[in-house]
Amino acid sequence: MGSNRSKLAPRTFTAQGLGRVAQPYGDIVPPIHPSSTFERAPDGSFPAGRIYSRADNPTYDGPEAVLASLEGAAAALLFGSGQAAAAAVFQALAPGDRVLAPRNMYWGFRNWLSGYMASWGLVVEFYDNASIDDLAAKLRAKPARLVWIETPANPTWEVTDIAAASEIARKAGALVAVDSTCATPVLTQPLALGAHLVMHSATKYLNGHSDVVAGALASAADDDMWQRIRQVRASGGAVLGPFEAWLLARGMRTLFLRVAAACANAQAIAERFERHPKVSHVLYPGLKSHPGHAVAARQMQGGFGAMLSLRIAGGEAAAKAFTARLAVFKRATSLGSVESLAEHRASVEGPNTMCPPDLVRLSVGVEDARDLIADIEQALG
Ligand SMILES: Cc1ncc(COP(=O)(O)O)c(C=O)c1O
C-alpha cells in the first residue's frame, strides 16, 4: 500500500499532473499518443514496453499515476467507462464465487450484476448498506469472495463505514472493492480504510466536464487479482480512447477546486431546504439529521460530497412538476460536472427501480449557490 505516495500535497501534485514534463520539448501539458501499435526492435523486443493499444496506451500513464497517488494505491487502470471498470472486478472472479453488493447502489450496475453476472455463475446477494450488522451476518452465513461497497450510495446516499466493513470482510477472507465515484479521491481514500480496490466512474468528478465517459480502478497491491483485472481489460478490450484519456487528464488537474466548490454549494442547498414545507426529506450526509452523518464525518474529509436528493412533499406528480420548473439546474442524467443537473430518478431507472417516486436527485455544480437556491425555491413554487 502507498507505493505511489508523493511528498507533495495531493492538491499540488494533482494540479501539476505529478509535475511530469514531456521530453524532448519540455511540454508542460502531456502529449496524446494516438498510435494503436508500437514498433518492435530487430531482436523482436518492445524497447518502450508498449505493444498494442488494446492492452495499454502511453496517454493513460499520467492520469493513472495521479489516481494511484491520490488513492495511495500500488497501481491504477483506466477503462472505457465506469461500468467497464466495475465489471472488470467481477469478471476477474470465477463462476460459483459468492459476492455481496449493497441493496441501494447505482442501478445500472445493480442490474448488470443481477442480470449478466448472475447468469455467468456468480452468486450475487445484496446487503443493507446502512447496516454493518447485516453485512456481518451475511458474511458469517456463508463464505464470500468479494464485498462491493458504494458510499455515499446513489441516489439515496446511505453511508457505509468502509473501515468497519473492511475489517469484517478481511476477517472472513473476502476482498473489498469500493465504488468511490461520489466520494471522490479528494474526500475519501478507501484503501487507507482497509479496502483492496477502489473504483471510479471517471465520467463524473475526475473528469468533471460532462465530455468524457471513462472509468478507473486502483488497487492496494499489485497482486494476482490485479493481474487478472489487467488481463480482463487487455483481452476484453474495454479501453479508453487516447483523446478521452487526454481530456480526462486535463479535467483531473482542477479536481480539488471543483470538488470543494461543489461540496460547499451542496451543503448550503441541503441546509437551506432541510425544513422547507414543500420538501419532506433532504437526503445528504452533510446534515446532522442524516443517519450516516457520524460515519461520513469520520471517513470523508473536506466535505460530504456534492450529490443530494430532495423528496418532494406531494409525491411523484409534485416531484415531476418541480423538476419540470427548474431552469438553472439542467434536466439530465449523470453527475459530478461543473454544471448542476437534476432528474426525477425513478423515471430514469424504470419499472424495477428501488428509488422513492417523490425523489429528485441533484448533482450540484460549481455555480453561485444563490442562483441554485433561487432556482430550487422558484421550482418548489
Ligand atoms: C456511482 C456510480 N457508479 C458507476 C457508474 C457508471 O459509470 P459510467 O456511466 O461511467 O459507466 C455511475 C454512473 O452514473 C455512478 O453514478
PDB file of C-alpha atoms in Angstrom, residues 2-21 28 30 58-78 184-186 188-189 191 198 200 202 205-207 216-219 245-256 258:
ATOM      1  CA  GLY A   2       1.149   3.552  -0.568  1.00  0.00           C
ATOM      2  CA  SER A   3       3.959   2.827  -3.003  1.00  0.00           C
ATOM      3  CA  ASN A   4       2.931   5.757  -5.187  1.00  0.00           C
ATOM      4  CA  ARG A   5       2.636   8.379  -2.443  1.00  0.00           C
ATOM      5  CA  SER A   6       4.070  11.751  -3.463  1.00  0.00           C
ATOM      6  CA  LYS A   7       5.818  14.032  -0.987  1.00  0.00           C
ATOM      7  CA  LEU A   8       3.703  16.936  -2.249  1.00  0.00           C
ATOM      8  CA  ALA A   9       0.161  17.620  -1.060  1.00  0.00           C
ATOM      9  CA  PRO A  10      -2.487  15.858  -3.194  1.00  0.00           C
ATOM     10  CA  ARG A  11      -3.866  19.188  -4.381  1.00  0.00           C
ATOM     11  CA  THR A  12      -0.390  20.202  -5.594  1.00  0.00           C
ATOM     12  CA  PHE A  13       0.513  17.039  -7.464  1.00  0.00           C
ATOM     13  CA  THR A  14      -2.981  16.776  -8.952  1.00  0.00           C
ATOM     14  CA  ALA A  15      -2.855  20.359 -10.289  1.00  0.00           C
ATOM     15  CA  GLN A  16       0.534  19.617 -11.853  1.00  0.00           C
ATOM     16  CA  GLY A  17      -0.155  16.114 -13.169  1.00  0.00           C
ATOM     17  CA  LEU A  18       2.625  14.927 -10.806  1.00  0.00           C
ATOM     18  CA  GLY A  19       4.875  17.607 -12.284  1.00  0.00           C
ATOM     19  CA  ARG A  20       5.728  15.440 -15.273  1.00  0.00           C
ATOM     20  CA  VAL A  21       7.308  17.313 -18.193  1.00  0.00           C
ATOM     21  CA  ILE A  28       4.020  21.104 -19.501  1.00  0.00           C
ATOM     22  CA  PRO A  30       1.354  15.854 -21.787  1.00  0.00           C
ATOM     23  CA  PRO A  58       1.022   5.862 -23.079  1.00  0.00           C
ATOM     24  CA  THR A  59      -1.666   8.583 -22.752  1.00  0.00           C
ATOM     25  CA  TYR A  60      -3.019   6.612 -19.766  1.00  0.00           C
ATOM     26  CA  ASP A  61       0.245   6.852 -17.841  1.00  0.00           C
ATOM     27  CA  GLY A  62      -0.307  10.358 -16.434  1.00  0.00           C
ATOM     28  CA  PRO A  63      -3.901  10.051 -15.210  1.00  0.00           C
ATOM     29  CA  GLU A  64      -3.298   6.511 -13.906  1.00  0.00           C
ATOM     30  CA  ALA A  65      -0.270   7.693 -11.914  1.00  0.00           C
ATOM     31  CA  VAL A  66      -2.163  10.682 -10.478  1.00  0.00           C
ATOM     32  CA  LEU A  67      -5.070   8.465  -9.440  1.00  0.00           C
ATOM     33  CA  ALA A  68      -2.745   5.851  -7.892  1.00  0.00           C
ATOM     34  CA  SER A  69      -1.065   8.632  -5.903  1.00  0.00           C
ATOM     35  CA  LEU A  70      -4.386  10.097  -4.765  1.00  0.00           C
ATOM     36  CA  GLU A  71      -5.659   6.710  -3.635  1.00  0.00           C
ATOM     37  CA  GLY A  72      -2.350   5.569  -2.089  1.00  0.00           C
ATOM     38  CA  ALA A  73      -2.510   2.626  -4.498  1.00  0.00           C
ATOM     39  CA  ALA A  74       0.124   0.336  -5.957  1.00  0.00           C
ATOM     40  CA  ALA A  75      -1.378   0.880  -9.416  1.00  0.00           C
ATOM     41  CA  ALA A  76      -4.377   2.259 -11.298  1.00  0.00           C
ATOM     42  CA  LEU A  77      -6.023   1.409 -14.614  1.00  0.00           C
ATOM     43  CA  LEU A  78      -8.298   3.436 -16.873  1.00  0.00           C
ATOM     44  CA  THR A 184     -14.097  11.267  -4.972  1.00  0.00           C
ATOM     45  CA  PRO A 185     -10.423  10.745  -4.014  1.00  0.00           C
ATOM     46  CA  VAL A 186     -10.497  14.274  -2.568  1.00  0.00           C
ATOM     47  CA  THR A 188     -12.263   9.631   0.910  1.00  0.00           C
ATOM     48  CA  GLN A 189      -9.386   7.199   0.377  1.00  0.00           C
ATOM     49  CA  LEU A 191      -7.589   1.828   0.519  1.00  0.00           C
ATOM     50  CA  VAL A 198     -11.354   1.360  -5.412  1.00  0.00           C
ATOM     51  CA  HIS A 200     -14.482   5.468 -10.051  1.00  0.00           C
ATOM     52  CA  ALA A 202     -14.231   8.885 -14.144  1.00  0.00           C
ATOM     53  CA  TYR A 205     -15.846  14.177 -10.761  1.00  0.00           C
ATOM     54  CA  LEU A 206     -12.459  13.007 -12.053  1.00  0.00           C
ATOM     55  CA  ASN A 207     -13.182  14.441 -15.493  1.00  0.00           C
ATOM     56  CA  ALA A 216     -10.876   3.717 -13.344  1.00  0.00           C
ATOM     57  CA  LEU A 217      -9.725   1.168 -10.791  1.00  0.00           C
ATOM     58  CA  ALA A 218      -6.919   1.440  -8.261  1.00  0.00           C
ATOM     59  CA  SER A 219      -5.521  -1.420  -6.205  1.00  0.00           C
ATOM     60  CA  ALA A 245      -7.687   9.864 -21.718  1.00  0.00           C
ATOM     61  CA  TRP A 246      -6.057  13.190 -22.507  1.00  0.00           C
ATOM     62  CA  LEU A 247      -9.269  15.132 -21.761  1.00  0.00           C
ATOM     63  CA  LEU A 248      -9.585  13.217 -18.503  1.00  0.00           C
ATOM     64  CA  ALA A 249      -6.010  14.153 -17.552  1.00  0.00           C
ATOM     65  CA  ARG A 250      -6.863  17.786 -18.226  1.00  0.00           C
ATOM     66  CA  GLY A 251     -10.057  17.631 -16.160  1.00  0.00           C
ATOM     67  CA  MET A 252      -8.281  15.982 -13.231  1.00  0.00           C
ATOM     68  CA  ARG A 253      -5.964  18.964 -12.772  1.00  0.00           C
ATOM     69  CA  THR A 254      -8.824  21.029 -11.302  1.00  0.00           C
ATOM     70  CA  LEU A 255     -10.358  18.178  -9.286  1.00  0.00           C
ATOM     71  CA  PHE A 256      -9.706  19.732  -5.882  1.00  0.00           C
ATOM     72  CA  ARG A 258     -14.231  21.700  -8.377  1.00  0.00           C
TER      73      ARG A 258
END
